[in-house]
CSV table of C-alpha atoms in Angstrom, one decimal:
chain,number,residue,atom,x,y,z
A,116,MET,CA,46.7,8.6,16.9
A,117,GLU,CA,50.4,9.4,16.3
A,118,THR,CA,53.0,7.3,18.1
A,119,LEU,CA,54.4,9.2,21.1
A,120,LYS,CA,58.0,10.3,20.5
A,121,THR,CA,60.2,9.5,23.4
A,122,SER,CA,63.7,8.4,24.1
A,123,LEU,CA,64.2,5.1,25.9
A,124,PRO,CA,62.8,5.2,29.5
A,125,PRO,CA,65.6,6.1,31.9
A,126,LYS,CA,66.8,3.2,34.1
A,127,VAL,CA,68.8,3.9,37.2
A,128,MET,CA,72.4,2.9,36.7
A,129,LYS,CA,73.4,0.2,39.1
A,130,PRO,CA,75.8,1.5,41.7
A,131,GLY,CA,79.2,-0.1,42.2
A,132,PHE,CA,78.1,-1.6,45.5
A,133,GLU,CA,75.2,-3.5,46.8
A,134,PRO,CA,72.8,-1.0,48.4
A,135,LEU,CA,72.1,-1.7,52.0
A,136,ILE,CA,68.4,-2.0,51.7
A,137,ASP,CA,66.7,-4.4,54.1
A,138,ARG,CA,64.4,-6.4,51.9
A,139,PRO,CA,61.7,-8.1,54.1
A,140,ASN,CA,61.5,-11.9,53.8
A,141,ALA,CA,58.1,-12.3,52.1
A,142,ALA,CA,57.9,-15.9,53.4
A,143,VAL,CA,57.5,-14.6,57.0
A,144,LEU,CA,55.1,-11.9,56.3
A,145,SER,CA,51.3,-12.3,56.4
A,146,ASN,CA,49.6,-12.3,53.0
A,147,ASP,CA,46.3,-11.0,54.4
A,148,GLU,CA,44.5,-8.3,52.4
A,149,PHE,CA,44.7,-4.8,53.7
A,150,ASP,CA,42.5,-4.4,56.8
A,151,PRO,CA,42.2,-0.9,58.4
A,152,LYS,CA,41.6,-2.4,61.8
A,153,LYS,CA,44.9,-4.3,61.5
A,154,HIS,CA,47.1,-2.1,59.4
A,155,ILE,CA,46.1,1.5,60.3
A,156,ASP,CA,47.5,3.0,63.5
A,157,PHE,CA,46.4,6.6,63.2
A,158,THR,CA,47.3,9.4,65.5
A,159,PRO,CA,46.2,12.9,64.3
A,160,PRO,CA,48.9,15.5,63.6
A,161,THR,CA,49.6,17.8,66.5
A,162,LYS,CA,49.4,20.8,64.1
A,163,THR,CA,48.5,21.6,60.5
A,164,TYR,CA,49.6,24.8,58.7
A,165,THR,CA,47.5,26.9,56.4
A,166,MET,CA,48.6,28.8,53.3
A,167,GLY,CA,48.4,31.9,55.4
A,168,ASP,CA,51.0,30.5,57.8
A,169,LEU,CA,53.3,30.2,54.8
A,170,SER,CA,52.6,33.8,53.7
A,171,LEU,CA,50.6,32.6,50.7
A,172,PRO,CA,47.0,33.7,49.8
A,173,GLU,CA,44.5,31.4,51.5
A,174,ASP,CA,42.9,30.8,48.1
A,175,THR,CA,46.2,29.7,46.5
A,176,GLY,CA,45.1,26.0,46.3
A,177,VAL,CA,41.8,24.2,46.5
A,178,SER,CA,41.9,24.3,50.4
A,179,PRO,CA,43.4,26.7,52.9
A,180,PHE,CA,45.4,23.8,54.2
A,181,ALA,CA,49.2,23.8,53.4
A,182,VAL,CA,51.0,21.0,55.3
A,183,SER,CA,50.7,18.9,58.3
A,184,GLU,CA,53.3,18.0,60.9
A,185,PRO,CA,54.3,14.2,60.8
A,186,PHE,CA,51.6,11.9,62.2
A,187,HIS,CA,51.5,8.1,62.8
A,188,LEU,CA,49.5,6.3,60.1
A,189,PHE,CA,50.4,2.6,59.6
A,190,THR,CA,51.4,-0.3,61.8
A,191,ALA,CA,54.8,-2.0,61.5
A,192,GLU,CA,53.3,-4.9,59.7
A,193,ALA,CA,51.7,-2.7,57.1
A,194,ILE,CA,55.1,-0.9,56.4
A,195,HIS,CA,56.9,-4.3,56.1
A,196,ARG,CA,54.2,-5.4,53.6
A,197,MET,CA,54.7,-2.2,51.6
A,198,ARG,CA,58.5,-2.6,51.6
A,199,ALA,CA,58.2,-6.2,50.5
A,200,GLU,CA,56.2,-5.1,47.5
A,201,VAL,CA,58.2,-2.1,46.3
A,202,LEU,CA,61.5,-3.8,46.9
A,203,SER,CA,60.6,-6.9,45.0
A,204,LYS,CA,62.7,-8.0,42.0
A,205,ASP,CA,59.9,-7.3,39.5
A,206,VAL,CA,59.3,-3.8,40.7
A,207,TRP,CA,63.0,-3.0,41.1
A,208,GLU,CA,63.8,-4.2,37.6
A,209,SER,CA,60.7,-2.9,35.7
A,210,CYS,CA,59.6,0.2,37.4
A,211,GLN,CA,62.7,2.3,38.0
A,212,TYR,CA,63.1,5.8,36.7
A,213,SER,CA,65.5,8.7,37.2
A,214,SER,CA,65.6,12.3,36.2
A,215,ASN,CA,67.5,15.6,36.9
A,216,LEU,CA,65.2,16.1,39.9
A,217,ALA,CA,65.7,12.6,41.5
A,218,GLN,CA,68.2,9.8,40.9
A,219,CYS,CA,66.0,6.8,41.9
A,220,GLN,CA,62.3,6.5,41.7
A,221,LEU,CA,59.9,3.5,41.4
A,222,ARG,CA,56.5,4.2,39.7
A,223,GLY,CA,53.5,2.6,38.1
A,224,PHE,CA,53.6,-0.7,39.9
A,225,ALA,CA,50.1,-0.7,41.4
A,226,PRO,CA,47.9,-2.7,41.4
A,227,ARG,CA,49.6,-5.3,39.3
A,228,LEU,CA,52.8,-5.7,41.3
A,229,ALA,CA,51.7,-4.1,44.6
A,230,PRO,CA,48.1,-5.1,45.4
A,231,PHE,CA,48.5,-4.4,49.2
A,232,ILE,CA,49.7,-0.9,48.5
A,233,TYR,CA,46.9,-0.3,46.1
A,234,ASP,CA,44.2,-1.5,48.5
A,235,THR,CA,45.8,0.6,51.3
A,236,TRP,CA,45.3,3.9,49.4
A,237,LYS,CA,41.9,3.0,47.9
A,238,ASN,CA,40.4,2.0,51.3
A,239,PRO,CA,37.7,4.5,52.4
A,240,GLU,CA,39.2,4.7,55.9
A,241,THR,CA,42.6,5.8,54.6
A,242,LEU,CA,41.0,8.3,52.2
A,243,ALA,CA,38.9,9.7,55.1
A,244,ILE,CA,42.1,10.3,57.2
A,245,VAL,CA,43.9,12.1,54.4
A,246,SER,CA,40.8,14.1,53.5
A,247,LYS,CA,40.2,15.2,57.1
A,248,ILE,CA,43.7,16.5,57.4
A,249,ALA,CA,43.6,18.2,54.0
A,250,GLY,CA,40.2,19.8,54.8
A,251,ILE,CA,38.6,18.6,51.6
A,252,ASP,CA,37.2,15.3,50.4
A,253,LEU,CA,39.9,13.6,48.3
A,254,VAL,CA,40.4,10.5,46.1
A,255,THR,CA,43.6,9.1,44.7
A,256,GLU,CA,44.8,11.0,41.6
A,257,MET,CA,45.1,7.9,39.3
A,258,ASP,CA,46.4,4.4,39.7
A,259,PHE,CA,49.8,5.1,38.1
A,260,GLU,CA,50.5,7.5,41.0
A,261,ILE,CA,49.6,5.2,43.9
A,262,GLY,CA,52.7,4.6,45.9
A,263,HIS,CA,55.4,6.5,43.9
A,264,ILE,CA,58.7,5.7,45.7
A,265,ASN,CA,61.7,8.0,46.2
A,266,ILE,CA,64.9,6.1,47.2
A,267,SER,CA,68.3,7.2,48.4
A,268,VAL,CA,70.8,4.5,49.2
A,269,LYS,CA,74.5,4.4,50.0
A,270,SER,CA,77.2,1.9,51.1
A,271,GLU,CA,78.3,1.5,54.7
A,272,LYS,CA,81.6,3.2,53.7
A,273,GLN,CA,79.8,6.2,52.2
A,274,LYS,CA,77.5,6.5,55.3
A,275,GLU,CA,80.5,6.5,57.7
A,276,GLU,CA,82.4,9.0,55.5
A,277,GLU,CA,79.4,11.4,55.5
A,278,LEU,CA,79.0,11.2,59.3
A,279,ARG,CA,82.7,11.8,59.9
A,280,ALA,CA,82.7,14.8,57.5
A,281,TYR,CA,79.5,16.1,59.2
A,282,ALA,CA,81.0,15.8,62.6
A,283,GLU,CA,84.2,17.6,61.6
A,284,LYS,CA,82.3,20.4,59.9
A,285,ALA,CA,79.8,20.8,62.8
A,286,SER,CA,82.7,21.0,65.2
A,287,ALA,CA,84.5,23.6,63.1
A,288,ASP,CA,81.3,25.7,62.7
A,289,ALA,CA,80.7,25.5,66.5
A,290,ASP,CA,84.2,26.9,67.1
A,291,GLU,CA,83.4,29.8,64.7
A,292,GLY,CA,79.9,30.4,66.1
A,293,ILE,CA,78.1,29.2,62.9
A,294,GLY,CA,74.9,27.3,63.4
A,295,GLY,CA,72.9,24.9,61.1
A,296,CYS,CA,73.7,21.8,59.2
A,297,PRO,CA,76.1,22.3,56.2
A,298,TRP,CA,74.9,19.1,54.4
A,299,GLU,CA,71.2,19.6,54.2
A,300,ASP,CA,70.9,21.6,51.0
A,301,ASP,CA,73.8,20.8,48.7
A,302,LYS,CA,72.6,17.3,47.5
A,303,PRO,CA,68.9,16.9,47.9
A,304,ILE,CA,67.2,13.6,47.3
A,305,VAL,CA,64.6,15.5,45.2
A,306,ASP,CA,65.4,19.0,44.1
A,307,TRP,CA,63.1,22.1,44.3
A,308,HIS,CA,59.8,21.4,42.6
A,309,THR,CA,56.1,21.7,42.8
A,310,ASP,CA,54.0,18.6,42.5
A,311,SER,CA,52.0,17.8,39.4
A,312,TYR,CA,49.0,16.9,41.6
A,313,PRO,CA,47.0,18.9,44.2
A,314,PHE,CA,47.8,16.9,47.3
A,315,VAL,CA,50.3,14.3,48.4
A,316,CYS,CA,50.7,12.0,51.4
A,317,VAL,CA,54.4,11.2,52.0
A,318,THR,CA,54.9,8.0,54.1
A,319,MET,CA,58.3,7.0,55.5
A,320,LEU,CA,59.2,3.4,54.8
A,321,SER,CA,62.7,3.5,56.4
A,322,ASP,CA,64.0,3.3,59.9
A,323,CYS,CA,65.0,6.9,60.8
A,324,THR,CA,66.4,6.2,64.3
A,325,ASN,CA,69.9,7.5,63.5
A,326,MET,CA,69.0,9.8,60.7
A,327,ILE,CA,70.3,13.4,60.6
A,328,GLY,CA,68.5,15.7,58.2
A,329,GLY,CA,66.0,14.2,55.8
A,330,GLU,CA,63.5,17.1,56.2
A,331,THR,CA,61.1,18.5,53.6
A,332,ALA,CA,62.0,22.2,52.9
A,333,LEU,CA,59.1,24.5,51.9
A,334,ARG,CA,59.5,27.8,50.1
A,335,THR,CA,57.1,30.4,51.5
A,336,GLY,CA,55.4,33.3,49.8
A,337,THR,CA,58.1,35.7,51.2
A,338,GLY,CA,60.9,33.5,49.9
A,339,ASP,CA,61.7,32.2,53.4
A,340,ILE,CA,62.3,28.5,53.8
A,341,LEU,CA,60.5,26.4,56.3
A,342,LYS,CA,61.6,22.8,57.2
A,343,VAL,CA,59.1,20.1,58.1
A,344,ARG,CA,60.9,17.4,60.2
A,345,GLY,CA,60.9,14.1,58.4
A,346,PRO,CA,58.4,11.5,59.6
A,347,GLN,CA,59.5,8.3,61.4
A,348,MET,CA,58.9,4.9,59.9
A,349,GLY,CA,55.1,4.3,59.6
A,350,CYS,CA,54.4,8.1,59.9
A,351,ALA,CA,53.3,10.4,57.2
A,352,VAL,CA,53.0,14.1,56.1
A,353,VAL,CA,50.2,15.6,54.0
A,354,LEU,CA,51.1,18.5,51.7
A,355,GLN,CA,49.2,20.5,49.1
A,356,GLY,CA,52.3,20.2,47.0
A,357,ARG,CA,50.9,21.5,43.7
A,358,TYR,CA,51.0,25.0,45.0
A,359,ILE,CA,54.0,25.0,47.3
A,360,GLU,CA,57.6,24.6,46.1
A,361,HIS,CA,59.4,22.0,48.2
A,362,GLN,CA,62.5,19.9,48.3
A,363,ALA,CA,63.4,16.5,49.9
A,364,LEU,CA,66.6,17.1,51.8
A,365,ARG,CA,69.5,14.6,52.1
A,366,ALA,CA,69.6,12.3,55.1
A,367,LEU,CA,72.8,11.3,56.9
A,368,GLY,CA,73.4,8.4,59.3
A,369,THR,CA,71.4,5.8,57.4
A,370,ALA,CA,72.1,3.6,54.5
A,371,GLU,CA,68.6,4.2,53.0
A,372,ARG,CA,65.8,6.7,52.9
A,373,ILE,CA,62.7,5.3,51.2
A,374,THR,CA,59.5,7.4,51.0
A,375,MET,CA,56.2,6.6,49.4
A,376,VAL,CA,54.4,9.5,47.8
A,377,THR,CA,50.7,9.0,47.0
A,378,SER,CA,48.9,11.8,45.1
A,379,PHE,CA,45.3,13.0,45.6
A,380,ARG,CA,42.7,15.3,43.9
A,381,PRO,CA,39.3,16.6,45.0
A,382,ARG,CA,36.5,14.1,44.8
A,383,CYS,CA,33.9,16.7,43.8
A,384,PRO,CA,33.8,17.2,40.0
A,385,ASP,CA,32.9,20.8,40.4
A,386,GLN,CA,36.1,21.6,42.2
A,387,ARG,CA,38.8,22.9,40.0
A,388,ASP,CA,41.5,20.4,39.0
A,389,ASP,CA,44.9,22.0,38.5
A,390,THR,CA,46.7,18.7,37.7
A,391,VAL,CA,49.6,19.1,35.3
A,392,LEU,CA,52.0,16.5,34.0
A,393,THR,CA,55.1,18.7,34.0
A,394,THR,CA,57.1,16.7,36.6
A,395,VAL,CA,55.9,13.2,35.7
A,396,ARG,CA,55.9,12.9,31.9
A,397,ALA,CA,59.6,12.3,31.8
A,398,ILE,CA,59.5,9.5,34.4
A,399,SER,CA,56.4,7.6,33.2
A,400,ASN,CA,55.1,5.1,30.8
A,401,LEU,CA,53.5,7.8,28.7
A,402,PRO,CA,50.7,5.8,27.0
A,403,GLU,CA,49.5,4.5,30.4
A,404,LEU,CA,49.9,7.9,32.1
A,405,TYR,CA,48.0,9.7,29.3
A,406,PHE,CA,45.2,7.1,29.3
A,407,GLN,CA,44.6,7.4,33.0
A,408,PHE,CA,44.9,11.2,32.9
A,409,SER,CA,42.3,11.3,30.1
A,410,GLU,CA,40.0,8.8,31.7
A,411,TYR,CA,39.6,10.6,35.0
A,412,ARG,CA,39.4,14.0,33.4
A,413,LEU,CA,36.7,12.9,30.9
A,414,GLU,CA,34.8,11.3,33.8
A,415,ILE,CA,34.8,14.7,35.5
A,416,LEU,CA,33.6,16.3,32.3
A,417,GLU,CA,31.0,13.7,31.8
A,418,GLU,CA,29.6,14.3,35.4
A,419,ARG,CA,29.7,18.0,34.9
A,420,ILE,CA,27.8,17.8,31.7
A,421,ARG,CA,25.2,15.4,33.2
A,422,ASN,CA,24.7,17.8,36.1
A,423,GLN,CA,24.3,20.8,33.7
A,424,LEU,CA,21.8,18.9,31.5
A,425,ARG,CA,19.8,18.0,34.6
A,426,LEU,CA,19.6,21.6,35.6
A,427,LEU,CA,18.6,22.7,32.1
A,428,ARG,CA,15.7,20.2,32.0
A,429,GLU,CA,14.6,21.2,35.5
A,430,THR,CA,14.6,24.8,34.5
A,431,LYS,CA,12.5,24.0,31.4
A,432,ARG,CA,10.0,21.9,33.3
A,433,SER,CA,9.5,24.7,35.9
A,434,GLY,CA,8.7,27.2,33.2
A,435,LYS,CA,11.7,29.4,33.9
A,436,LYS,CA,14.0,31.0,31.3
A,437,VAL,CA,17.4,29.5,30.7
A,438,ASP,CA,20.2,31.8,32.0
A,439,THR,CA,22.1,32.0,28.7
A,440,GLN,CA,25.1,33.9,30.2
A,441,LYS,CA,25.5,31.3,33.0
A,442,LEU,CA,25.3,28.5,30.5
A,443,LYS,CA,27.9,30.2,28.3
A,444,ARG,CA,30.2,30.6,31.3
A,445,PHE,CA,29.8,26.9,32.0
A,446,LEU,CA,30.7,26.0,28.4
A,447,HIS,CA,33.7,28.3,28.4
A,448,GLU,CA,35.0,26.6,31.6
A,449,GLN,CA,34.7,23.2,29.9
A,450,GLU,CA,36.5,24.5,26.8
A,451,ARG,CA,39.4,25.6,29.0
A,452,PHE,CA,39.2,22.2,30.8
A,453,LEU,CA,39.6,20.3,27.5
A,454,ALA,CA,42.3,22.7,26.2
A,455,HIS,CA,44.3,22.1,29.4
A,456,MET,CA,44.1,18.4,28.9
A,457,ASN,CA,45.2,18.7,25.3
A,458,LYS,CA,48.2,20.9,26.3
A,459,GLU,CA,49.4,18.5,29.0
A,460,MET,CA,49.6,15.5,26.7
A,461,VAL,CA,52.8,16.4,25.0
A,462,GLU,CA,53.9,14.0,22.2
A,463,ASP,CA,57.6,14.7,22.0
A,464,VAL,CA,59.0,14.0,25.5
A,465,LYS,CA,62.7,13.6,26.4
A,466,MET,CA,62.7,11.0,29.2
A,467,GLY,CA,64.5,11.9,32.4
A,468,GLU,CA,64.6,15.7,31.7
A,469,ILE,CA,62.3,17.9,33.7
A,470,ASP,CA,62.4,21.7,32.9
A,471,ASP,CA,61.8,24.5,35.4
A,472,SER,CA,58.2,25.4,34.2
A,473,HIS,CA,56.8,23.8,37.4
A,474,LEU,CA,58.5,26.4,39.6
A,475,LEU,CA,56.6,29.5,40.7
A,476,GLY,CA,58.3,32.4,39.1
A,477,GLU,CA,60.4,35.0,40.9
A,478,ARG,CA,59.7,33.8,44.4
A,479,SER,CA,61.2,30.5,43.5
A,480,ILE,CA,64.7,32.0,43.5
A,481,LYS,CA,64.4,34.0,46.7
A,482,ARG,CA,66.2,32.3,49.6
A,483,ARG,CA,66.3,34.0,52.9
A,484,ARG,CA,66.3,32.7,56.4
A,485,VAL,CA,65.6,29.1,57.3
A,486,SER,CA,62.9,28.4,59.9
A,487,PRO,CA,62.2,24.8,61.2
A,488,ILE,CA,58.7,23.5,61.8
A,489,ALA,CA,59.1,21.4,65.0
A,490,CYS,CA,57.7,17.8,65.0
């Protein structure tokens, strides 16, 4: 196999100040393994939205579900354990990436450097909660994508300057009869994109008490923009992000905004798997990403072939004729499945640069009115 051609992995440039991230003292935290009875504190979302609610065809994705309102998922102790793992020196120094979509991300640290986080998302009870909200039985996409972290940090001076500018602009707009927040869309934490994977669960790891903004913006089928209010610490949002363009908006009034994004795919091998690697190749350890991508896809193919072989043998034993056309359709589907795998494993990757091929055509550039989704 040829050596993958990549530039050096992008490391986030260290800012000229010490980011005001509250790193938990590991010495005072419990080192117990993940226990759903102790670490899950689940309250169902008050509402979920369908693809139809977003003016998209109901069969756009693999489930009619589109997005949930924020819901409480984890206890305070669980969140502090997660923060301790992702903000550890080893993770911070060896798992940082940046791109033209997001300036600071931590990836590929579980399970080696984050066993608690790994066990959290692999636990059957956690999977059952996310699956029920999404309306389909889900499993984690692959280990490399467990607990992907998006980070926005700023100095105390920057925070105060932003709040002062926000207050001045809001006051001026009020005098002129202009509504809305002028700071939400100009410098997003993560720019417009679709996810590489079918579903994500976005969990807030920061204290949002004084936060202004920080929502997730969703682009609908008509080009309108809906905003899902950001979750509070310990809360989460589930999104079928492979099929909906979205953006993580900037937050004011806080020195940090840390979110954990864990990706999921359907458990059933007969469900279509629309996973692409468009938005993750340039911010990944490519040999590891391609191995895990190939491994789970080949496992799906293996199970499909075993099921098909069983049906063929049962048909033969029952004395019935094999449906050749149906068999050929199955084989054609698997050919497409393999061709898609091959296409996604690009060998010449420029790290840190993500093109616009993940966006959804003409409706990606339509921007009309903005409608909030209340928490």
